[in-house]
Short mmCIF file of C-alpha atoms in Angstrom, two decimals:
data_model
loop_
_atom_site.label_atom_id
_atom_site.label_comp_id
_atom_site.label_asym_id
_atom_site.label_seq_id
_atom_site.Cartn_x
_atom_site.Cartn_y
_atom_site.Cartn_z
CA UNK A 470 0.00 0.00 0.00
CA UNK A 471 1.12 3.42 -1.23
CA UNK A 472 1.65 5.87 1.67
CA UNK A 473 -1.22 8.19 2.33
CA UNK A 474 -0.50 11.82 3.19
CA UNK A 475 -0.87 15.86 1.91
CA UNK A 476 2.98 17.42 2.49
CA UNK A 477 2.30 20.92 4.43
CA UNK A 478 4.23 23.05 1.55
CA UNK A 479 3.93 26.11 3.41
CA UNK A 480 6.34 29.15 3.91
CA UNK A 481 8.44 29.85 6.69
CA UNK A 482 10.05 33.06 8.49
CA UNK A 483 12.72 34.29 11.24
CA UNK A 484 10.54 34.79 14.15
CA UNK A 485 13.17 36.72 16.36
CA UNK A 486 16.37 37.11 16.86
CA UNK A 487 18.84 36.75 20.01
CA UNK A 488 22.51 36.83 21.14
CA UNK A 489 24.85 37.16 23.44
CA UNK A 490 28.38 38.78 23.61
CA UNK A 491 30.83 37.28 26.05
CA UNK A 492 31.56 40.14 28.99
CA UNK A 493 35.23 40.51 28.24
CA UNK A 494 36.33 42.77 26.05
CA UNK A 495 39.57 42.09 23.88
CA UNK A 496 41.06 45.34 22.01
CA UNK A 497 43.83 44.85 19.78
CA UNK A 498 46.24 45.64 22.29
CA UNK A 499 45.85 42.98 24.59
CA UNK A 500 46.93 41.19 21.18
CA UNK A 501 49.62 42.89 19.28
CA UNK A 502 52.38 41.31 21.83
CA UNK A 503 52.21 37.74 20.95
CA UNK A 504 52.06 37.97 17.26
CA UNK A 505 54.50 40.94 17.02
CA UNK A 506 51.86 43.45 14.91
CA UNK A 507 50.27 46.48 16.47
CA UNK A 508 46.59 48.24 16.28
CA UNK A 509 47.05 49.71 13.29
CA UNK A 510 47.98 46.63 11.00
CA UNK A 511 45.00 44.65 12.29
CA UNK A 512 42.20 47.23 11.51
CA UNK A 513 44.23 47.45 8.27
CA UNK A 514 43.81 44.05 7.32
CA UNK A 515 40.51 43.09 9.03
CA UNK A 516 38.59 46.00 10.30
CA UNK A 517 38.73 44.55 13.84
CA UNK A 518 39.73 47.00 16.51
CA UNK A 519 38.28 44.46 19.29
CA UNK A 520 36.29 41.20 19.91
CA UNK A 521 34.96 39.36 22.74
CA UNK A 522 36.88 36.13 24.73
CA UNK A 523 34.40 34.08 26.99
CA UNK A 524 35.37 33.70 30.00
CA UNK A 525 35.98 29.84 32.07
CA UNK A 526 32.19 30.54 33.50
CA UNK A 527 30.89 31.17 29.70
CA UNK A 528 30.93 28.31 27.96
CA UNK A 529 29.53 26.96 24.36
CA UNK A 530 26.49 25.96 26.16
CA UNK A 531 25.70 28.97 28.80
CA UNK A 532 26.48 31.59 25.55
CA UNK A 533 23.94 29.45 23.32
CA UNK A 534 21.19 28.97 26.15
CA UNK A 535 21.08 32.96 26.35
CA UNK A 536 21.01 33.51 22.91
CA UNK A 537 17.86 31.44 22.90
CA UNK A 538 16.23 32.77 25.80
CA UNK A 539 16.55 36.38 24.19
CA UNK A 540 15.25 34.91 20.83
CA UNK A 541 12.38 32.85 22.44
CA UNK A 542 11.41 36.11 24.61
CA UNK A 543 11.07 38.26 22.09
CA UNK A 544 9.06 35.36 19.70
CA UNK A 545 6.48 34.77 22.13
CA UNK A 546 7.59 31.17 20.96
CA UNK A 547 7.05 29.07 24.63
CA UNK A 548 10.29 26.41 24.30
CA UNK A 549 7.55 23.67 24.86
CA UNK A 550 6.57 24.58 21.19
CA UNK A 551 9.98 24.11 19.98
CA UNK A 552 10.14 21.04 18.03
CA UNK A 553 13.68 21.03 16.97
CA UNK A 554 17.19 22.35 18.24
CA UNK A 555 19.80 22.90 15.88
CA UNK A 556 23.09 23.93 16.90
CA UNK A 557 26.00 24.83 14.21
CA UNK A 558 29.65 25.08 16.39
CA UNK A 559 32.87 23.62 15.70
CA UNK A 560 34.08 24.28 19.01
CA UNK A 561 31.59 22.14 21.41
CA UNK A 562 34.68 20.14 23.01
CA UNK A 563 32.25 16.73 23.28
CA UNK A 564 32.41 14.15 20.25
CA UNK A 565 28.93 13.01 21.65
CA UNK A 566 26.50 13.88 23.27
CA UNK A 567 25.45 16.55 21.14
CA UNK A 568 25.49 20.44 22.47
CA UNK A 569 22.05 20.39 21.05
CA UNK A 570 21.03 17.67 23.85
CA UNK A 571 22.82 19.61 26.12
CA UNK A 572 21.22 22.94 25.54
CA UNK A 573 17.46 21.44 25.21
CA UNK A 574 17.59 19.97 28.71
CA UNK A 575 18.55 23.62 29.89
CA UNK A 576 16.10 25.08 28.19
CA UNK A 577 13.14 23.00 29.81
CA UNK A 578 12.19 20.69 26.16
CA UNK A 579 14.53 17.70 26.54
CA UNK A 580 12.45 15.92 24.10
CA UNK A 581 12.96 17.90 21.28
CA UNK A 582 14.62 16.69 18.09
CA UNK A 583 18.70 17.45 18.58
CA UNK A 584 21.33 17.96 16.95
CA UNK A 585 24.59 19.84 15.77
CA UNK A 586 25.82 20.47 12.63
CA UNK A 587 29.30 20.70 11.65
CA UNK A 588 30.04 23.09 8.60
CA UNK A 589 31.95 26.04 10.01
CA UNK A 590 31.35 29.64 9.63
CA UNK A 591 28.60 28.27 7.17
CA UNK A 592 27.02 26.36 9.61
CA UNK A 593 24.39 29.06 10.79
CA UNK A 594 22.89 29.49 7.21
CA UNK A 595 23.49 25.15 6.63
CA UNK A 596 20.90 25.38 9.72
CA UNK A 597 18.26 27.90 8.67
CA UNK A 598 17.93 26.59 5.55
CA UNK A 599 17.33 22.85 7.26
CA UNK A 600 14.89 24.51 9.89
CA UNK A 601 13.03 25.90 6.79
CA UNK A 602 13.01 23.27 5.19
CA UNK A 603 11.95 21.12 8.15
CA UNK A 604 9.03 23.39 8.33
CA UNK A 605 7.70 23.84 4.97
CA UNK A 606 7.74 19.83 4.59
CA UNK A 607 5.58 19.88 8.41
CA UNK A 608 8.46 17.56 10.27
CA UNK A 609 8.63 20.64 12.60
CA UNK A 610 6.49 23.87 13.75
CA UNK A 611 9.39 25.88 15.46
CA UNK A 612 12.95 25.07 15.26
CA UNK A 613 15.81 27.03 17.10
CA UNK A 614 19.16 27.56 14.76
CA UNK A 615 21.73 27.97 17.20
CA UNK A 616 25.13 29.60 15.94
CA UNK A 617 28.00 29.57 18.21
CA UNK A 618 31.58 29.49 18.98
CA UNK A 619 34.36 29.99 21.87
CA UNK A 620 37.34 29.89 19.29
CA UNK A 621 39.17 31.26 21.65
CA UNK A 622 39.43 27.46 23.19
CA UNK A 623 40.81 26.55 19.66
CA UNK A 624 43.13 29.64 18.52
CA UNK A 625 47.03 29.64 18.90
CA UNK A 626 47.20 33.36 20.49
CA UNK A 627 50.88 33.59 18.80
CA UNK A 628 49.04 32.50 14.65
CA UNK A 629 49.53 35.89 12.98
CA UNK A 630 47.10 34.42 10.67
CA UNK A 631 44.34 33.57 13.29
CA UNK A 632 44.80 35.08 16.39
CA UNK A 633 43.22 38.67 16.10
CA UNK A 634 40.75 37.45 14.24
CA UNK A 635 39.00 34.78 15.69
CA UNK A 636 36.52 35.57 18.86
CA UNK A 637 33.86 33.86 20.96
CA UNK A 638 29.86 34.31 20.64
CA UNK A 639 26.57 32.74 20.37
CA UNK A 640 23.18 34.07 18.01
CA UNK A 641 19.87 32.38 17.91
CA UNK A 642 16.71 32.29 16.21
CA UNK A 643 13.43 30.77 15.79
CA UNK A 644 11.94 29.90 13.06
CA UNK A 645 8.24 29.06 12.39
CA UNK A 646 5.21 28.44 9.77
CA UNK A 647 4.70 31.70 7.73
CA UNK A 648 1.43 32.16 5.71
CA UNK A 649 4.09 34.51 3.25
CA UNK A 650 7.49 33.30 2.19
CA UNK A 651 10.33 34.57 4.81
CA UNK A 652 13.03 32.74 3.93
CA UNK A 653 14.03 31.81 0.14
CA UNK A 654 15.75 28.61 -1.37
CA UNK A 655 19.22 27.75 0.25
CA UNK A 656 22.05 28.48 -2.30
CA UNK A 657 24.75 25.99 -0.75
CA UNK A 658 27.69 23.57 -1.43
CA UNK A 659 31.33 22.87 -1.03
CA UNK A 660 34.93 23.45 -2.71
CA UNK A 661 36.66 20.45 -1.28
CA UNK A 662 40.01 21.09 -3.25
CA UNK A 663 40.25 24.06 -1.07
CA UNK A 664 39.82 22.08 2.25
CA UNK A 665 43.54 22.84 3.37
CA UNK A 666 42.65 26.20 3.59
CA UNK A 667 41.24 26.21 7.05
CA UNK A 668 42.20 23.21 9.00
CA UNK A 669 42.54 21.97 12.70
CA UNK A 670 45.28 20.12 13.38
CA UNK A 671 46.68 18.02 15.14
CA UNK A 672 43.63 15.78 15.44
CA UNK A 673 41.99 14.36 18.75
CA UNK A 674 43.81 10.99 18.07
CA UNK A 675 47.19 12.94 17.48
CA UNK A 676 47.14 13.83 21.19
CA UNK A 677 47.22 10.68 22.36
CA UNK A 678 50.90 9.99 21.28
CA UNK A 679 53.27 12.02 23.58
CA UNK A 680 55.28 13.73 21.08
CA UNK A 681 51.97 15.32 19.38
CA UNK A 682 52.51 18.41 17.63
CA UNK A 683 49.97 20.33 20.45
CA UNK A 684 46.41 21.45 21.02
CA UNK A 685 44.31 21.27 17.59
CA UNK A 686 44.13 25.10 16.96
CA UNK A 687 42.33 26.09 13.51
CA UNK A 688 44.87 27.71 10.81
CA UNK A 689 43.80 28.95 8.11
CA UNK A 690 46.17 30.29 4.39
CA UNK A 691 44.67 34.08 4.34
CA UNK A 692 44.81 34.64 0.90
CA UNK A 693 43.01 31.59 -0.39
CA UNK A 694 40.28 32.15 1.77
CA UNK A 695 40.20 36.34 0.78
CA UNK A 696 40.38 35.11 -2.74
CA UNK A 697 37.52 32.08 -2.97
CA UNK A 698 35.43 34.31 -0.39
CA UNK A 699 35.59 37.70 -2.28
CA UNK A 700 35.59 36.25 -6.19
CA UNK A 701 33.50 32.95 -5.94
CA UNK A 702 30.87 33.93 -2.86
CA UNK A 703 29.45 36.93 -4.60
CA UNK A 704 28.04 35.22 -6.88
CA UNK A 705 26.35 32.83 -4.68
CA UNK A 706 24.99 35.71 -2.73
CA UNK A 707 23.24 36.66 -6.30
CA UNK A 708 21.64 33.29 -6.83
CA UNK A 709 20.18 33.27 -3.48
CA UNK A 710 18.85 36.89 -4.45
CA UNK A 711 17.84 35.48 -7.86
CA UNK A 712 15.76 32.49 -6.55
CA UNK A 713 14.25 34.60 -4.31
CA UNK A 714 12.67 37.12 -6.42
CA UNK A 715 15.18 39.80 -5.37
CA UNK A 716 17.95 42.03 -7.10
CA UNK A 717 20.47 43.98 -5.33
CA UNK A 718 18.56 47.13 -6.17
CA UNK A 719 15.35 45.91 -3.90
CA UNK A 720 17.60 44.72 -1.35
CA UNK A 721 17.64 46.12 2.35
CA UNK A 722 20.24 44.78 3.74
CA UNK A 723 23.28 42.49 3.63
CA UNK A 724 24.55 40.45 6.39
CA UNK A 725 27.47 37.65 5.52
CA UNK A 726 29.83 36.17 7.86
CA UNK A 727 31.85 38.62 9.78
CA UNK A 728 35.10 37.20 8.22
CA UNK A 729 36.82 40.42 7.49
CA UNK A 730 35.92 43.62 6.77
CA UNK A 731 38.03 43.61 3.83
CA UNK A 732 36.52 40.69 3.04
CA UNK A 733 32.56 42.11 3.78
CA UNK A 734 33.50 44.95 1.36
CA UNK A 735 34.94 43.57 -1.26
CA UNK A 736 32.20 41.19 -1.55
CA UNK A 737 29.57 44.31 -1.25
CA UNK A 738 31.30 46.00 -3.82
CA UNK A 739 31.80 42.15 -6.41
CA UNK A 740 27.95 42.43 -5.90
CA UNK A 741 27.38 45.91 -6.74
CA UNK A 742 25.20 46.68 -3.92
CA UNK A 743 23.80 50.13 -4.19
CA UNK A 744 24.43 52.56 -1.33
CA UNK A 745 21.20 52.04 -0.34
CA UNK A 746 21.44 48.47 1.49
CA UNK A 747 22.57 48.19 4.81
CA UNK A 748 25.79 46.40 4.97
CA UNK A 749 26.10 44.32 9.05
CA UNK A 750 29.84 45.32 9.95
CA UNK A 751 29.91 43.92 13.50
CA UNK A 752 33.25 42.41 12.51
CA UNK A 753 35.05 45.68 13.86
CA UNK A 754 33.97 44.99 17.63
CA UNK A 755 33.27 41.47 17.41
CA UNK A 756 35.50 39.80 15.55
CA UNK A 757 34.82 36.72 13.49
CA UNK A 758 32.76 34.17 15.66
CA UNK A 759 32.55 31.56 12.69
CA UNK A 760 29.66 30.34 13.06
CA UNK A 761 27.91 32.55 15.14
CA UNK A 762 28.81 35.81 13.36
CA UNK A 763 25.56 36.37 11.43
CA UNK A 764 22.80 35.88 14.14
CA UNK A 765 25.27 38.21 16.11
CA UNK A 766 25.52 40.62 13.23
CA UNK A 767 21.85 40.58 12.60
CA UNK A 768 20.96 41.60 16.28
CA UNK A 769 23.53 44.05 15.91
CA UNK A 770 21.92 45.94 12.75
CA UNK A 771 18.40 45.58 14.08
CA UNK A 772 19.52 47.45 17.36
CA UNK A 773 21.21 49.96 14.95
CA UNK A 774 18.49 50.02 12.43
CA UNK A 775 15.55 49.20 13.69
CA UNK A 776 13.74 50.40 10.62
CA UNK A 777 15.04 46.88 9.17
CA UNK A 778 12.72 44.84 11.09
CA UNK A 779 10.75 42.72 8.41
CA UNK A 780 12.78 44.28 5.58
CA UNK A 781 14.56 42.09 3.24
CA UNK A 782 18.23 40.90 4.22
CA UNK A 783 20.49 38.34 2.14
CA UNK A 784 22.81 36.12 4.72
CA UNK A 785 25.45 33.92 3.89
CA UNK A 786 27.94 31.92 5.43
CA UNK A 787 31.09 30.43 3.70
CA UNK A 788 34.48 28.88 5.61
CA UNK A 789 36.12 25.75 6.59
CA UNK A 790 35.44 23.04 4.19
CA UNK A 791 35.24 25.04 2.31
CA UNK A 792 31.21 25.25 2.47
CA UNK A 793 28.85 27.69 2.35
CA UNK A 794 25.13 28.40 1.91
CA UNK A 795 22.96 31.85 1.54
CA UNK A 796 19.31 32.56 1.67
CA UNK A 797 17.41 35.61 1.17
CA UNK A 798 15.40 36.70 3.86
CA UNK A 799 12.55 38.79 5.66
CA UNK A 800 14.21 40.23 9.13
CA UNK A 801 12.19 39.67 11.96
CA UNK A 802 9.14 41.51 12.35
CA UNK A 803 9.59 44.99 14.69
CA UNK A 804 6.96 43.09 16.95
CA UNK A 805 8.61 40.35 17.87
CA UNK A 806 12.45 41.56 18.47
CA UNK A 807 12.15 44.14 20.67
CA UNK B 1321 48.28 35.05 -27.50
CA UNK B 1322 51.36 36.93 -26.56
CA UNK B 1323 51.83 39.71 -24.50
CA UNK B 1324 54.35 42.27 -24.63
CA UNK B 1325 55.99 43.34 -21.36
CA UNK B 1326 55.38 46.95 -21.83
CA UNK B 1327 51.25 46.23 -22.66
CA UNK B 1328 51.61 43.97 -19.41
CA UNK B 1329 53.54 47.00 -17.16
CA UNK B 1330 51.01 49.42 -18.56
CA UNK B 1331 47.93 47.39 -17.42
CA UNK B 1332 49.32 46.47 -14.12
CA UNK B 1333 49.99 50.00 -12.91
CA UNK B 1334 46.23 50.69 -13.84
CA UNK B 1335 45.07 47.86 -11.79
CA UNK B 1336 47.64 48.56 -8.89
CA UNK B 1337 46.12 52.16 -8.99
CA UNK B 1338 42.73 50.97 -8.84
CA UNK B 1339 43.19 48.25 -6.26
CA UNK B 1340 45.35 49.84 -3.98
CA UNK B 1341 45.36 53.70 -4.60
CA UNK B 1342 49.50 53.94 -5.84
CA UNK B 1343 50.02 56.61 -8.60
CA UNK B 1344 50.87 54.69 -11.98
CA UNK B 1345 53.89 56.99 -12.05
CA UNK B 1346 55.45 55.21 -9.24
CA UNK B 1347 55.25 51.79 -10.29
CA UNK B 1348 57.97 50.65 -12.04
CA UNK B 1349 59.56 47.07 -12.62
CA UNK B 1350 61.80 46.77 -9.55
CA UNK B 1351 59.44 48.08 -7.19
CA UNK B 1352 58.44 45.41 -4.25
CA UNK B 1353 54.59 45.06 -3.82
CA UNK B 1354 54.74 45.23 -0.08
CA UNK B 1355 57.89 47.16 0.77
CA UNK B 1356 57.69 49.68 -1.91
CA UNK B 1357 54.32 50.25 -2.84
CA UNK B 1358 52.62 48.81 0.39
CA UNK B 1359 50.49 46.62 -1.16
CA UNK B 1360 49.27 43.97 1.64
CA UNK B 1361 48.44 40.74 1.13
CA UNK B 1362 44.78 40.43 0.74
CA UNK B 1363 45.20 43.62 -1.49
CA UNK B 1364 47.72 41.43 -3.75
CA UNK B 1365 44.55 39.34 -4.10
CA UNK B 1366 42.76 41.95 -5.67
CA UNK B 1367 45.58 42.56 -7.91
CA UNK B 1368 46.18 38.95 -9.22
CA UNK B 1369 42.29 38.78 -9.45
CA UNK B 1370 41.93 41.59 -11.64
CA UNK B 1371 45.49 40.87 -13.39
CA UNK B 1372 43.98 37.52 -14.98
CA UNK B 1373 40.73 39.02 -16.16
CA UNK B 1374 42.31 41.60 -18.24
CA UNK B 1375 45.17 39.12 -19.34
CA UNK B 1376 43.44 35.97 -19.48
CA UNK B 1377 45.91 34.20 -17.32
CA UNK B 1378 45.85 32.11 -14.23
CA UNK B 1379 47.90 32.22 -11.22
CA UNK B 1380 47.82 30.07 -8.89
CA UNK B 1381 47.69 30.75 -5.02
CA UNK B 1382 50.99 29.12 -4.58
CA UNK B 1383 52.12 31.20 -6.98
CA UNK B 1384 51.20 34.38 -5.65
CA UNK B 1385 53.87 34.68 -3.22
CA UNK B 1386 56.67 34.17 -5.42
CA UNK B 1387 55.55 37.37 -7.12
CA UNK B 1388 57.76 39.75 -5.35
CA UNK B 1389 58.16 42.78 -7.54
CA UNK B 1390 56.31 44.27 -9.94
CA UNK B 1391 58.98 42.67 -12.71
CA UNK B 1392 58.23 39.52 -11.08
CA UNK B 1393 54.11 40.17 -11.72
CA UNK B 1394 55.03 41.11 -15.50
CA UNK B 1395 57.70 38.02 -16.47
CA UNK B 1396 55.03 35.36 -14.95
CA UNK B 1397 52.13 37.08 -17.02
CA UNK B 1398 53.84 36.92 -19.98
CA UNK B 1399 55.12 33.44 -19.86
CA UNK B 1400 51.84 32.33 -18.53
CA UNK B 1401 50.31 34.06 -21.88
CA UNK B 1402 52.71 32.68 -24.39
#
């Protein structure tokens, strides 16, 4: 017997947005020292002039539970509704359980469908486009998309290629049933001939000989990343416009992965964004937070904008892999992130 | 197609301009990207990006780095046009 039922096939929106920024604050010259460079050469090359470290009482898990308490507050969304936790980190320092598990328990659902999702500084936008999808096919109602990082745990503090870059974070946000469309087709995929171009090494086995090379800190070659981000992510940022109806010109806003801000405007300017979209540039006190960098950035330019609530935005998140994925999007409504 | 050094000099001084705001007057063949001219490394990038568009060369990442000076740039663009 053939199975028997209608798929939902209905849209699906951001609900709300939340996140939370580690209390310390980390200018540039609490780094220059250790990697021999000085203020001036790191807001030259990334637009960073400071970022956030978690501290040993904030931890993958504490950042992400507040993130979703802010986004879940400011739904209206109870966490009993939530039927699925996704949670995109590289740096939860557990094979298994998951840090999804983890976090639902806090959060008062442990029976919630868990799980994390391992694709970098894409692995925010890998997630909204799985909630969406999970909701337009009716396996879920609400879904929480989790972004976060403490790279800090995973950063040699003496890589001139890493160390003033990377930073600690967490963004959330909720995503539900929409009778209009709020979140277009994922735009996604990998360039696996590049994958030496961000890398953790040693691995977890390597430490268990004695003369390992170290702690598994994330490296990355600069200008391969600058290069595939700038000249081949562009365009994906324009077929996620394109399958979404949208142009650069009816744009509102533009928020990628806080990689760089070199990196943030070359891309703007590859795309030809006119002057009139908002561009997120929370790189310059944040940092990059990999995977938690555009939830973070999206709070950011709704606190700064807040005539961007329910506007149109185009996210996308590319790194480690390397992988990526973009969607265009409707911003929360003004309603609901307040 | 085959590229004359000069027509390869003349371009890259407008695209060095462009990119990273050095008068063409002041880019000449034995002139080092980063100590000379102060072109950083992501802005080299730009350069070797917009270098094979308008030649219709590649170069390589690994590559990149062994282009010192700006007689280095011309020589491999060139050779990689022959």
């Amino acid at each position: 017997m053939a199975l028997n039922f209608t798929p939902k096939n209905r849209n699906s929106r951001i609900l709300a947005v939340g996140a939370y920024r580690p209390s310390r604050i980390i200018p540039n010259s609490d780094i220059v020292d250790r990697i021999e460079s000085s203020d001036e050469w790191i807001r030259e090359r990334s637009g960073i002039e400071s970022r956030r470290f978690a501290g040993p009482d904030e931890s993958v898990i504490s950042m992400s539970e507040a993130a979703c308490r802010q986004a879940l507050e400011r739904s209206g969304i109870s966490m009993a509704d939530v039927d699925a936790v996704i949670v995109a980190t590289i740096t939860y320092p557990f094979q298994t359980p998951s840090a999804a598990t983890e976090l639902i328990a806090l959060l008062g659902n442990p029976k919630a469908a868990a799980f994390d999702i391992s694709a970098a500084c894409a692995g925010f936008c890998y997630g909204v486009g799985m909630a969406s999808d999970l909701i337009r096919s009716g396996s879920a109602n609400y879904v929480l998309v989790v972004g976060v990082e403490k790279l800090s745990d995973f950063t040699d503090p003496e890589d001139r290629g890493t160390a003033f870059i990377f930073a600690d974070g967490a963004g959330a946000v909720i995503i539900g049933p929409s009778e209009s469309a709020g979140i277009g087709p994922t735009i996604w995929g990998s360039d696996a001939t590049n994958r030496d171009a961000i890398l953790m090494t040693p691995s977890w086995i390597d430490l268990k000989n004695p003369e390992s090379l170290g702690w598994p800190d994330i490296s990355m070659q600069g200008q391969t990343v600058f290069r595939w981000a700038v000249y081949q992510m562009a365009p994906i940022g324009l077929q996620a416009l394109a399958a979404a109806g949208l142009t650069p010109e009816t744009l509102d806003a533009f928020i990628p992965h806080q990689a760089n801000m070199r990196i943030i405007d070359s891309m703007a300017k590859s795309m030809k964004l006119p002057d009139t979209v908002a561009i997120a540039r929370d790189v310059r006190v944040s940092g990059n937070t990999s995977a938690a960098s555009v939830p973070i950035a999206m709070d950011s330019l709704l606190a700064e904008r807040p005539d961007l609530h329910g506007k149109t935005a185009l996210i996308i998140g590319f790194g480690a892999g390397l992988v990526y994925a973009a969607q265009a999007i409707e911003l929360p409504a003004a309603s609901s992130n307040k | 197609m085959s590229l004359s050094p000069d027509a390869v000099l003349a371009g890259l001084k407008e695209i060095v301009e462009e990119v990273a705001g050095i008068p063409a007057a002041s880019i000449e063949l034995g002139k080092n990207f980063t100590d000379d001219l102060d072109v950083d490394s992501l802005s080299m990038v730009e350069v070797v990006v917009a270098a094979e568009e308008r030649f219709g060369v590649k170069i390589p990442d690994d590559k990149v780095t062994e282009l010192a000076t700006v007689g280095d740039a011309v020589n491999f663009i060139v050779n990689a046009a022959k």
